[in-house]
Coordinates of N, CA and C in Angstrom, one line a residue:
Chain A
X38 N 2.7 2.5 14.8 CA 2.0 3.8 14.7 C 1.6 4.1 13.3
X39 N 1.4 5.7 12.8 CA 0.6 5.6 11.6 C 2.0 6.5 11.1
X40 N 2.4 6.5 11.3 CA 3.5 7.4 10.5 C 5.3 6.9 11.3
X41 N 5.8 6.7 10.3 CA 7.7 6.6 10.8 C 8.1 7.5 11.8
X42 N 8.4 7.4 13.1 CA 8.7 8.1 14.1 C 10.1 8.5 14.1
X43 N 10.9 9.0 14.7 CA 12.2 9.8 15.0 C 12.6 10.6 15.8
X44 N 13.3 9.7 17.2 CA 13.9 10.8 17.9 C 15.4 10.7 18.0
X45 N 15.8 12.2 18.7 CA 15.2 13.3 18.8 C 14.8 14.0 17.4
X46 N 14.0 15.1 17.4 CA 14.2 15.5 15.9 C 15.5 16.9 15.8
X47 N 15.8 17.3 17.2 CA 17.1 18.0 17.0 C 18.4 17.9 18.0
X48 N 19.2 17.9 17.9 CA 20.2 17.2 18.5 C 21.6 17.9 18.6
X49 N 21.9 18.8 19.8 CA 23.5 19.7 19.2 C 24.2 19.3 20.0
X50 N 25.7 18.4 20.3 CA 26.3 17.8 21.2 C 27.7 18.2 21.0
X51 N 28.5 18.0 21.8 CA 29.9 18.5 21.5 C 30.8 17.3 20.7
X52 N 31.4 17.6 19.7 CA 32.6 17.4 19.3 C 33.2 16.2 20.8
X53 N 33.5 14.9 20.3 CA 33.8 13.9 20.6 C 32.7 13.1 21.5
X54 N 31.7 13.7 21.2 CA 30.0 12.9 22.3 C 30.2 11.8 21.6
X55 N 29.4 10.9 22.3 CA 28.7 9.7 21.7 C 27.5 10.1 21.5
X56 N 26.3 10.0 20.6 CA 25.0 9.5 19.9 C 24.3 8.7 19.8
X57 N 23.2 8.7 20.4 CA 22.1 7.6 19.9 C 20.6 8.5 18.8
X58 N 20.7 7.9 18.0 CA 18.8 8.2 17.4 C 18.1 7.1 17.1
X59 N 17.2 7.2 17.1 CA 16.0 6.2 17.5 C 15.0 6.6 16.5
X60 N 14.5 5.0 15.9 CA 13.6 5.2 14.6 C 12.5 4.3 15.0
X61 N 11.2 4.4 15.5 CA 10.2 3.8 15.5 C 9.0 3.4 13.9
X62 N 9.3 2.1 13.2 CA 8.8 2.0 12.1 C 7.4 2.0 12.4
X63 N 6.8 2.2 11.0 CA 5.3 1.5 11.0 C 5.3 0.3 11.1
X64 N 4.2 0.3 12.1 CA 3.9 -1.4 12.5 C 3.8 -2.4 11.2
X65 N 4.2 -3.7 11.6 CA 4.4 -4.9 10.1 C 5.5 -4.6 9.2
X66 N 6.1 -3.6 9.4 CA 7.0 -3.5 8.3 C 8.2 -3.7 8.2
X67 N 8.7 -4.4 7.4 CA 9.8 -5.8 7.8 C 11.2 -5.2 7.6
X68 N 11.0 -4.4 6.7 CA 12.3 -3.9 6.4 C 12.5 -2.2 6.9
X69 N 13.7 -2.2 7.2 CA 14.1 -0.3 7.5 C 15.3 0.2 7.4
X70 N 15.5 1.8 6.8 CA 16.5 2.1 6.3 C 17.2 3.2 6.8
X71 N 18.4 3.4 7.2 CA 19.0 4.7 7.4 C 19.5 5.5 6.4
X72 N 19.3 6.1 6.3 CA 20.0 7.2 5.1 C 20.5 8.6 5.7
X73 N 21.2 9.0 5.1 CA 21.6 10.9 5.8 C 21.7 11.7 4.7
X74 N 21.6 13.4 5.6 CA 21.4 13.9 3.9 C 22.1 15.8 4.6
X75 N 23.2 15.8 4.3 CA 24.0 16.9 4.1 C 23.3 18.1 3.6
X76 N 23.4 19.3 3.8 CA 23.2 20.8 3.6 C 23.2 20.3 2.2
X77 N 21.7 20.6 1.6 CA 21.7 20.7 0.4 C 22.1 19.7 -1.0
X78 N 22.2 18.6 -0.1 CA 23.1 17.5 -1.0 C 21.3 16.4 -1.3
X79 N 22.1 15.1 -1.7 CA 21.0 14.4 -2.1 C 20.9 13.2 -0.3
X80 N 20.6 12.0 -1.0 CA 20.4 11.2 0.6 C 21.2 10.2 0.4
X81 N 21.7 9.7 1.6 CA 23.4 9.2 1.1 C 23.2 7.7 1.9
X82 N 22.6 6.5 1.2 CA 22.3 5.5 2.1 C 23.7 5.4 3.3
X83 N 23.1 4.3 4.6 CA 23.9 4.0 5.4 C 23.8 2.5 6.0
X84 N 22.7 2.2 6.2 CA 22.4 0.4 6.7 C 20.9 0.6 6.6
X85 N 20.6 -1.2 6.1 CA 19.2 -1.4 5.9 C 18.6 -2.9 7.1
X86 N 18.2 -2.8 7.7 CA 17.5 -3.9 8.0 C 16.2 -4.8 7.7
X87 N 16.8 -6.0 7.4 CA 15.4 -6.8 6.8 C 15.1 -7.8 8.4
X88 N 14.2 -7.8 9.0 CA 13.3 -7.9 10.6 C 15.1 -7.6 11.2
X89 N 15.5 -8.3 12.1 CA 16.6 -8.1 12.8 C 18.1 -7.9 12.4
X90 N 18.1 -8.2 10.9 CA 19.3 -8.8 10.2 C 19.4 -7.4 9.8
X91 N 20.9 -7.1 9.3 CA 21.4 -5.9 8.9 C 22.0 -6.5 7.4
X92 N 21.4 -7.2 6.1 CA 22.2 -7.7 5.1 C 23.0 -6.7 4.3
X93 N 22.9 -5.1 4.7 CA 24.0 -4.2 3.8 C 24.1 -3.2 4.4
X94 N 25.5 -3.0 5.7 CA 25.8 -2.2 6.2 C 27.0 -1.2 5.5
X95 N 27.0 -1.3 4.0 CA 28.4 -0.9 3.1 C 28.3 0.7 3.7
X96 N 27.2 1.0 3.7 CA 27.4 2.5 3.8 C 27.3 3.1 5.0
X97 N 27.6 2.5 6.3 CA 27.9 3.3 7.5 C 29.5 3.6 7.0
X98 N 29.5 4.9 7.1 CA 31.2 5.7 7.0 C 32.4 5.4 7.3
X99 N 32.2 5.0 9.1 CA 33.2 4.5 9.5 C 32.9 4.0 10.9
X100 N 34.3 3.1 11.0 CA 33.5 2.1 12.6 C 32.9 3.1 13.5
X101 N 32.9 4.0 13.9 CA 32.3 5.2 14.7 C 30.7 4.5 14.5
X102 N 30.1 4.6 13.7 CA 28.8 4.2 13.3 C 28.3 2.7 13.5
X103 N 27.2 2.9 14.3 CA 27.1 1.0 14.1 C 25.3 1.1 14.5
X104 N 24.3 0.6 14.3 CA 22.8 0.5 14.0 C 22.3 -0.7 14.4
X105 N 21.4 -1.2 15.7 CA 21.0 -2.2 15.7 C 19.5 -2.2 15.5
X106 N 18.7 -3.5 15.6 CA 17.6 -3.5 15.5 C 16.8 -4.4 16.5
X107 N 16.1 -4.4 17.2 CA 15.2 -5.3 18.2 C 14.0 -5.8 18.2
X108 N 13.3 -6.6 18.0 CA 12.3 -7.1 17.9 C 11.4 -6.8 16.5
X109 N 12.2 -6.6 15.6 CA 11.9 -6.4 14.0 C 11.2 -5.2 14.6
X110 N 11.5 -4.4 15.6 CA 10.6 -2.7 15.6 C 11.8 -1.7 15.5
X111 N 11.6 -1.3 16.6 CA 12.5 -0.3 16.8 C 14.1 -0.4 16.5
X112 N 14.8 0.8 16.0 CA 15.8 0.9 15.3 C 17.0 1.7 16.4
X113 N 18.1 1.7 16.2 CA 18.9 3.3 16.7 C 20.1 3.1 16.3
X114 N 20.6 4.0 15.4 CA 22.2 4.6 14.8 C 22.5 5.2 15.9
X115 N 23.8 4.8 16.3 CA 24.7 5.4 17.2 C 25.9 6.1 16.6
X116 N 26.2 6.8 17.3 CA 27.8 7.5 16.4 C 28.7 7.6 17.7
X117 N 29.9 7.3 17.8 CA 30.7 7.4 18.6 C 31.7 8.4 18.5
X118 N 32.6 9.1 19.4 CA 33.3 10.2 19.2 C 32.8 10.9 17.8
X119 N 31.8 11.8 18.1 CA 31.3 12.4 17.0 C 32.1 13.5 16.4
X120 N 32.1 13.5 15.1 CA 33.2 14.6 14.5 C 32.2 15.8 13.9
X121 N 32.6 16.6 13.4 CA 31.9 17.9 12.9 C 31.4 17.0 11.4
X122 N 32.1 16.6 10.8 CA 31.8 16.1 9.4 C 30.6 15.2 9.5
X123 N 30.1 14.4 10.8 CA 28.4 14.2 10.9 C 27.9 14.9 11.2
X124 N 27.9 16.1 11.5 CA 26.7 17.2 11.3 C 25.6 16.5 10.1
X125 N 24.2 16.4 10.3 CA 23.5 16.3 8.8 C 22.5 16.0 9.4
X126 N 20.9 16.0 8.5 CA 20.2 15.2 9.0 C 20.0 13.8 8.8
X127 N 19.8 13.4 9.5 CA 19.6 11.5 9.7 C 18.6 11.1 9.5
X128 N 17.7 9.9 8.6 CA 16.6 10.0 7.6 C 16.4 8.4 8.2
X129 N 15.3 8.0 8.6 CA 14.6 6.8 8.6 C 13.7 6.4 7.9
X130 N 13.6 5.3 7.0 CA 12.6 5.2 6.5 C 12.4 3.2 6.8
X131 N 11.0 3.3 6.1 CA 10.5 1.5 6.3 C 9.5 1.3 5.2
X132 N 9.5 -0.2 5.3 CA 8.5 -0.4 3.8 C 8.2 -1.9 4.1
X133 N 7.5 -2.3 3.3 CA 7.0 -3.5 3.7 C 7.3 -4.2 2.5
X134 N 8.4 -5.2 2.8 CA 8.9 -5.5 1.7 C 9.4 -5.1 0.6
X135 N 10.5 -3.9 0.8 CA 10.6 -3.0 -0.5 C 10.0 -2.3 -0.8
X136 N 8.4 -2.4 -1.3 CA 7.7 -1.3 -1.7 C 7.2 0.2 -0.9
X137 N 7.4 1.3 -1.9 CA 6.6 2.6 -1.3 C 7.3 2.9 0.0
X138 N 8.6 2.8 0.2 CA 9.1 3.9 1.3 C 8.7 5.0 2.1
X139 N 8.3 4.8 3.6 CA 7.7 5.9 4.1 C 9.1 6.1 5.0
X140 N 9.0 7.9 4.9 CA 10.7 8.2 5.5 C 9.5 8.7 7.0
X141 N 10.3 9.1 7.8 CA 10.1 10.6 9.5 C 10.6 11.6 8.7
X142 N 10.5 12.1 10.2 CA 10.9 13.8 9.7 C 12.4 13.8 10.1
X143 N 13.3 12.9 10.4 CA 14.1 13.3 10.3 C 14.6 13.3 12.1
X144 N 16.1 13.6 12.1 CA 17.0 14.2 13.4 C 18.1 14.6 13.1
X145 N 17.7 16.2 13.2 CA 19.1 16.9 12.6 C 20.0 17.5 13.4
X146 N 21.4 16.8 13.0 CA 22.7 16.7 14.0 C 22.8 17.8 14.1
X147 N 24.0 18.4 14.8 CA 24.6 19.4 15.0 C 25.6 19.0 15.9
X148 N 27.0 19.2 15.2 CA 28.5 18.7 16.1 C 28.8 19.9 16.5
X149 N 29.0 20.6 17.7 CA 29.6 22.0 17.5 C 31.1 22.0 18.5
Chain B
X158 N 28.8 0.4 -8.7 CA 27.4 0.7 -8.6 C 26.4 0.9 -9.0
X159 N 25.3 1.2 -9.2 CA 24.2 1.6 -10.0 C 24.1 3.6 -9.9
X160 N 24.3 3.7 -11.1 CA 24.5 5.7 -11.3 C 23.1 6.1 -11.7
X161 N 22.2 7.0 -10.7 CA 21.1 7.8 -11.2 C 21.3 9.3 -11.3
X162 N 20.9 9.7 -12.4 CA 21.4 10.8 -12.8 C 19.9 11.7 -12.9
X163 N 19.4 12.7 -12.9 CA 18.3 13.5 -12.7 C 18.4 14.9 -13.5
X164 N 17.0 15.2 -14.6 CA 17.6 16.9 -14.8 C 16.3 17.2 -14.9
X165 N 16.4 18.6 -15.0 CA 17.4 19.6 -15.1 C 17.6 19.4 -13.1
X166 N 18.2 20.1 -13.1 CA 19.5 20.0 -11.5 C 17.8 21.1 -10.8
X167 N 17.6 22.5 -12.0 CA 17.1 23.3 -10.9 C 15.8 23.8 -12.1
X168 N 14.8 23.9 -11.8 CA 13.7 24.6 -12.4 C 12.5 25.4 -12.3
X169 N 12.4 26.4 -12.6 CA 11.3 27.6 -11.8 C 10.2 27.9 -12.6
X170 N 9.1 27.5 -11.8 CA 7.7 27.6 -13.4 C 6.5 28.6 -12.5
X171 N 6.1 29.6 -13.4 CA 4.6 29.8 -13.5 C 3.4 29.3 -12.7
X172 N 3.2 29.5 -11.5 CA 1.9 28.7 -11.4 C 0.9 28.3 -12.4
X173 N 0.6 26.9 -12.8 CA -0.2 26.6 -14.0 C 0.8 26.0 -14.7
X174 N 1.9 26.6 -14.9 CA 2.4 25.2 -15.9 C 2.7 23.9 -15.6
X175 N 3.0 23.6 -17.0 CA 3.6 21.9 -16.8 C 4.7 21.7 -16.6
X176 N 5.3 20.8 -16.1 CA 6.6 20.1 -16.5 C 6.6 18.8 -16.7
X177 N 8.5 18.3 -16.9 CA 8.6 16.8 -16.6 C 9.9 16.9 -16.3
X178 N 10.4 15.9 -15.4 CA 11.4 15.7 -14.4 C 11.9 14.5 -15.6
X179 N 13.2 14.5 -15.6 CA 13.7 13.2 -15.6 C 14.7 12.4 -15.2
X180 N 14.7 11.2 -15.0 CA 15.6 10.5 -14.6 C 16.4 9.2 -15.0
X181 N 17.1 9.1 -15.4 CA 18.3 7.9 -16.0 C 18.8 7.0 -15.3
X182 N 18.9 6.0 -15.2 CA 19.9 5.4 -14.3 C 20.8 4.4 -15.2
X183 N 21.9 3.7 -14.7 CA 22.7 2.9 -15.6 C 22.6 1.6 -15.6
X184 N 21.9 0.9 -15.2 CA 21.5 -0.9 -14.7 C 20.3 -0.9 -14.9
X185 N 19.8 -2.3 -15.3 CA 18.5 -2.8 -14.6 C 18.1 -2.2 -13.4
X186 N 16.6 -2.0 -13.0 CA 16.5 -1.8 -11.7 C 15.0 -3.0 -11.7
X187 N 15.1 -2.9 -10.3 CA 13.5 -3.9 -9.9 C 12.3 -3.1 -8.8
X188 N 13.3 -2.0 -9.0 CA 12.4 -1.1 -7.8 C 13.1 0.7 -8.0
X189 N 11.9 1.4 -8.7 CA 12.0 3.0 -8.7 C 11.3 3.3 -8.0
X190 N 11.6 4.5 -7.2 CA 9.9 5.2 -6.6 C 11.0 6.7 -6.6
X191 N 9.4 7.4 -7.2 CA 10.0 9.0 -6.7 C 9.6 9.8 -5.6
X192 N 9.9 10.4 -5.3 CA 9.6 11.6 -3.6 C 9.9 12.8 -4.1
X193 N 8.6 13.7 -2.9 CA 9.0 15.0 -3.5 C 9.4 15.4 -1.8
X194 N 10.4 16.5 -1.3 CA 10.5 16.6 -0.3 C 10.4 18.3 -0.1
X195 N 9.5 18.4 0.7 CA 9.1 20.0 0.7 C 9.8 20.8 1.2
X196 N 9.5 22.4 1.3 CA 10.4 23.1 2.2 C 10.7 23.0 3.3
X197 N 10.3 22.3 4.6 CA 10.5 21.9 5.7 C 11.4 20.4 6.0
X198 N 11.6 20.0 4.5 CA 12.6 18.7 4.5 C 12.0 17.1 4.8
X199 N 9.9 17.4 4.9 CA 9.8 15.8 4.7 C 10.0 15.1 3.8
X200 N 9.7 14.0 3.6 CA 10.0 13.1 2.1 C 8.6 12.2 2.2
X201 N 8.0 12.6 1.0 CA 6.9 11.9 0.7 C 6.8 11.2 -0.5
X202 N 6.4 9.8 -0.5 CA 6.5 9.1 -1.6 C 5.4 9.4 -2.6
X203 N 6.1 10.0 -3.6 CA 5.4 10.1 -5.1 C 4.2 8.4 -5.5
X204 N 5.6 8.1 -6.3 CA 5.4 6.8 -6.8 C 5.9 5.5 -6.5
X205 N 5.4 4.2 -6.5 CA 6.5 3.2 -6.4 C 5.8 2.7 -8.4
X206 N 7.3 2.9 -9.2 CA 7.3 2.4 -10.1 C 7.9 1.9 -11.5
X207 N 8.5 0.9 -10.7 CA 9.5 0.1 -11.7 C 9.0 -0.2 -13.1
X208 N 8.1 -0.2 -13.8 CA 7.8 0.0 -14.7 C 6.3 0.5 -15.2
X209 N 6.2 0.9 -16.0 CA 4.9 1.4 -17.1 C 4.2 2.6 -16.2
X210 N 3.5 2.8 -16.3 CA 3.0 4.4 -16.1 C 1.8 4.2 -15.0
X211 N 1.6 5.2 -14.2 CA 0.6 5.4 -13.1 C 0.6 7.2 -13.0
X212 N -0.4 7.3 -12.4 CA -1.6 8.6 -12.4 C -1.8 8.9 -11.1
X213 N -1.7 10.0 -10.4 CA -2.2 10.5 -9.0 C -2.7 11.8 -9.1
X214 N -3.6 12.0 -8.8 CA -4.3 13.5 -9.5 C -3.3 14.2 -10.9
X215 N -2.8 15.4 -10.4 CA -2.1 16.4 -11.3 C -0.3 15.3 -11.5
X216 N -0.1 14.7 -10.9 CA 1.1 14.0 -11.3 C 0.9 12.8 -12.1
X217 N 1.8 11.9 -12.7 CA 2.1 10.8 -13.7 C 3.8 10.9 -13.7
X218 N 3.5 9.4 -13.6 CA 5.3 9.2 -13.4 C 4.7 7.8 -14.9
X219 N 6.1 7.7 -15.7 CA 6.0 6.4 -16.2 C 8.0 6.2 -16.5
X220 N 7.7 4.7 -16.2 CA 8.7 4.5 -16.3 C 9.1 3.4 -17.8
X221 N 10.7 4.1 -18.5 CA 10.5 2.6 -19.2 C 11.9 1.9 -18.8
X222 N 12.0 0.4 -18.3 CA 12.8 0.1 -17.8 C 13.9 -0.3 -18.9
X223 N 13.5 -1.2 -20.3 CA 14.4 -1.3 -20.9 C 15.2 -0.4 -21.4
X224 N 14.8 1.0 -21.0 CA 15.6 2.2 -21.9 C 16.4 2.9 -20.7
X225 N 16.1 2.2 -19.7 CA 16.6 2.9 -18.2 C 16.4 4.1 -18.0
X226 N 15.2 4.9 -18.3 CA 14.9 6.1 -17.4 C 12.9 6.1 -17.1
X227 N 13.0 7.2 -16.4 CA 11.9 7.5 -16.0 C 11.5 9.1 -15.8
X228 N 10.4 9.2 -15.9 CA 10.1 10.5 -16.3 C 8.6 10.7 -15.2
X229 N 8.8 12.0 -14.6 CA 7.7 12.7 -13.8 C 6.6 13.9 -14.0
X230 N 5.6 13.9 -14.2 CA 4.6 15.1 -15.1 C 4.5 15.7 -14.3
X231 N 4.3 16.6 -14.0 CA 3.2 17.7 -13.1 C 2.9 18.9 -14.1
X232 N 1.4 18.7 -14.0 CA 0.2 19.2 -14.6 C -0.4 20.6 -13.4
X233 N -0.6 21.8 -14.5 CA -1.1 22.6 -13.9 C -0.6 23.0 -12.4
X234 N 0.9 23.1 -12.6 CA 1.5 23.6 -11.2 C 1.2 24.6 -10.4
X235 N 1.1 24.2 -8.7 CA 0.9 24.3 -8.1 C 1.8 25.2 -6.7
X236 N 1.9 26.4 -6.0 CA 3.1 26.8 -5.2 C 3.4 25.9 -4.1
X237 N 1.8 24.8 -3.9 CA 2.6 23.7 -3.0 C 3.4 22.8 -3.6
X238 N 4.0 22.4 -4.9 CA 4.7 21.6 -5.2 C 6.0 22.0 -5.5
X239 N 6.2 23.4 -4.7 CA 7.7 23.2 -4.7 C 8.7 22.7 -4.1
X240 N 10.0 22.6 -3.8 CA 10.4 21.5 -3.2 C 11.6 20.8 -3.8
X241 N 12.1 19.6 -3.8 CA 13.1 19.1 -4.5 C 12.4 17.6 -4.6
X242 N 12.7 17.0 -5.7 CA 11.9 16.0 -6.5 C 13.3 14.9 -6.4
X243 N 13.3 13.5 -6.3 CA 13.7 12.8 -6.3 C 13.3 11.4 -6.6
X244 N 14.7 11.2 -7.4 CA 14.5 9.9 -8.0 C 15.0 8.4 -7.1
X245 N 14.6 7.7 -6.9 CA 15.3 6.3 -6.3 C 15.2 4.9 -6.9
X246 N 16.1 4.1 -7.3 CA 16.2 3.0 -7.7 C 16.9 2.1 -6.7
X247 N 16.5 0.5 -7.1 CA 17.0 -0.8 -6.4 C 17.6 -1.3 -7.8
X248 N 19.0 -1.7 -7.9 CA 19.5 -2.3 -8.9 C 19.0 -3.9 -8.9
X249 N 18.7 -4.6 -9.8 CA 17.9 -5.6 -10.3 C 18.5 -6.9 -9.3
X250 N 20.2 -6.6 -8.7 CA 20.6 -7.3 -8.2 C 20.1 -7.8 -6.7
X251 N 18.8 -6.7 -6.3 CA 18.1 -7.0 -5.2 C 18.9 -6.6 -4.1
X252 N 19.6 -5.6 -4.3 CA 20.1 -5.2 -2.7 C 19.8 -4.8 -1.9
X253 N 18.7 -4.5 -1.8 CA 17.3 -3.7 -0.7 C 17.8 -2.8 -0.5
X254 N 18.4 -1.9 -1.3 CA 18.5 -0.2 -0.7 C 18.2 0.5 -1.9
X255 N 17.5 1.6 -1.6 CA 17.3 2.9 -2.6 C 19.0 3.5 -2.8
X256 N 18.7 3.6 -4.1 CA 20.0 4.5 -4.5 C 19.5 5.9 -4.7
X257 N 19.8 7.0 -4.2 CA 18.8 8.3 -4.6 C 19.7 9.0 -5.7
X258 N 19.3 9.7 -6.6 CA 19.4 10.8 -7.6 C 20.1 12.0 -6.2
X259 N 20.7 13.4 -7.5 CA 20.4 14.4 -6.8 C 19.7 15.6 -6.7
X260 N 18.2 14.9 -7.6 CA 17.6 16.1 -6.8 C 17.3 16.8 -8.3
X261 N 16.1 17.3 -8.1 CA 15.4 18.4 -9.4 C 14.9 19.3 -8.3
X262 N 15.5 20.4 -8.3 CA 14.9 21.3 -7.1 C 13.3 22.4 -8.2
X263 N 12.9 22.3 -7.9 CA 11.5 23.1 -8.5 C 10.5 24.4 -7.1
X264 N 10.9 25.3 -8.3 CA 10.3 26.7 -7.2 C 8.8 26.9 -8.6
X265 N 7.8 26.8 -8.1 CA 6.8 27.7 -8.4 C 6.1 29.0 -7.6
X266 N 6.5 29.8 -8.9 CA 6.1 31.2 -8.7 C 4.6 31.7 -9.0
X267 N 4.0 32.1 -7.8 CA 2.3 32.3 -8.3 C 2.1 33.8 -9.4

């Protein structure tokens, strides 16, 4: 597509749900990133994939979190028993080979 | 890790003036790009630029890598360029992730 897709873009589930979001990259673009970004804070990497391979999952939080990838396209971060402390929005971005990062708009949690 | 540091933290200008953003980091990098992210929280890519200087209308970013920082202009500001400004680096080690800054938040007042 012409722009980084993201769903849902809003999302409010109870305290101990499971999660899925879903990142549709721009087409050809080999590599894609999850990032999250807290009330007012900066953007806090989490897993990157280069086509199917995940080479740096350091910053998913905790096993709760886990992110596959399918056919070098489509993406989805899952969260399991979700706690209040992932409240945030959840940031997709892709690039073609590293360069010039295009993020979505985003899917912002809500644990209540 | 690799530490990016950003200032001033917060800055509020005049419509019409200038500024410059800056940004530090503590490693080699092989990949900076900056984003500005508006009031509604998209993130748009500024620049990709690991080193020496580039031009986009009213903005210029240049970077110098051996001194480890980089620096962002905006010329003749604008009330759409307010927002929070961000720095991102790849440490030279090639780890394919952006490390982000936290942020130059900028309010222009018309």
């Amino acid at each position: 597509g012409a722009g980084v897709s993201q769903s849902p873009s809003n999302k409010v589930t109870e305290k101990g749900k499971d999660v899925e979001l879903r990142c549709d990259p721009i087409s050809g673009h080999t590599a894609l990133y999850w990032y999250r970004q807290s009330l007012g804070q900066g953007l806090e990497f989490l897993i990157y994939f280069q086509g199917n391979s995940a080479p740096d999952k350091s910053g998913l939080p905790s096993d709760r979190f886990s992110a596959e990838r399918t056919g070098g396209s489509v993406s989805t971060l899952t969260i399991q028993r979700t706690q209040q402390e992932d409240s945030a929005v959840y940031l997709c971005a892709s690039s073609k080979n590293g360069y010039g990062y295009t993020f979505g708009s985003g899917t912002r949690l809500t644990i209540v | 890790g690799i530490q990016v540091e950003q200032s001033p933290p917060d800055l509020i200008l005049q419509e019409g003036a200038n500024s410059t953003l800056r940004c530090n980091f503590s490693d080699s990098v092989n990949n900076l790009q900056w984003f500005h992210q508006n009031p509604w929280g998209q993130l748009i890519n500024l620049f990709y630029i690991p080193s020496g200087t580039k031009q986009n209308g009213r903005l210029s970013a240049t970077t110098v890598a051996t001194e480890r920082y980089s620096l962002l202009y905006i010329s003749s500001s604008q009330t759409t360029d307010s927002g929070v400004y961000f720095c991102a680096v790849e440490s030279a080690g090639n780890t394919g992730k952006l490390i982000f800054g936290q942020g130059t938040t900028l309010q222009v007042k018309p």
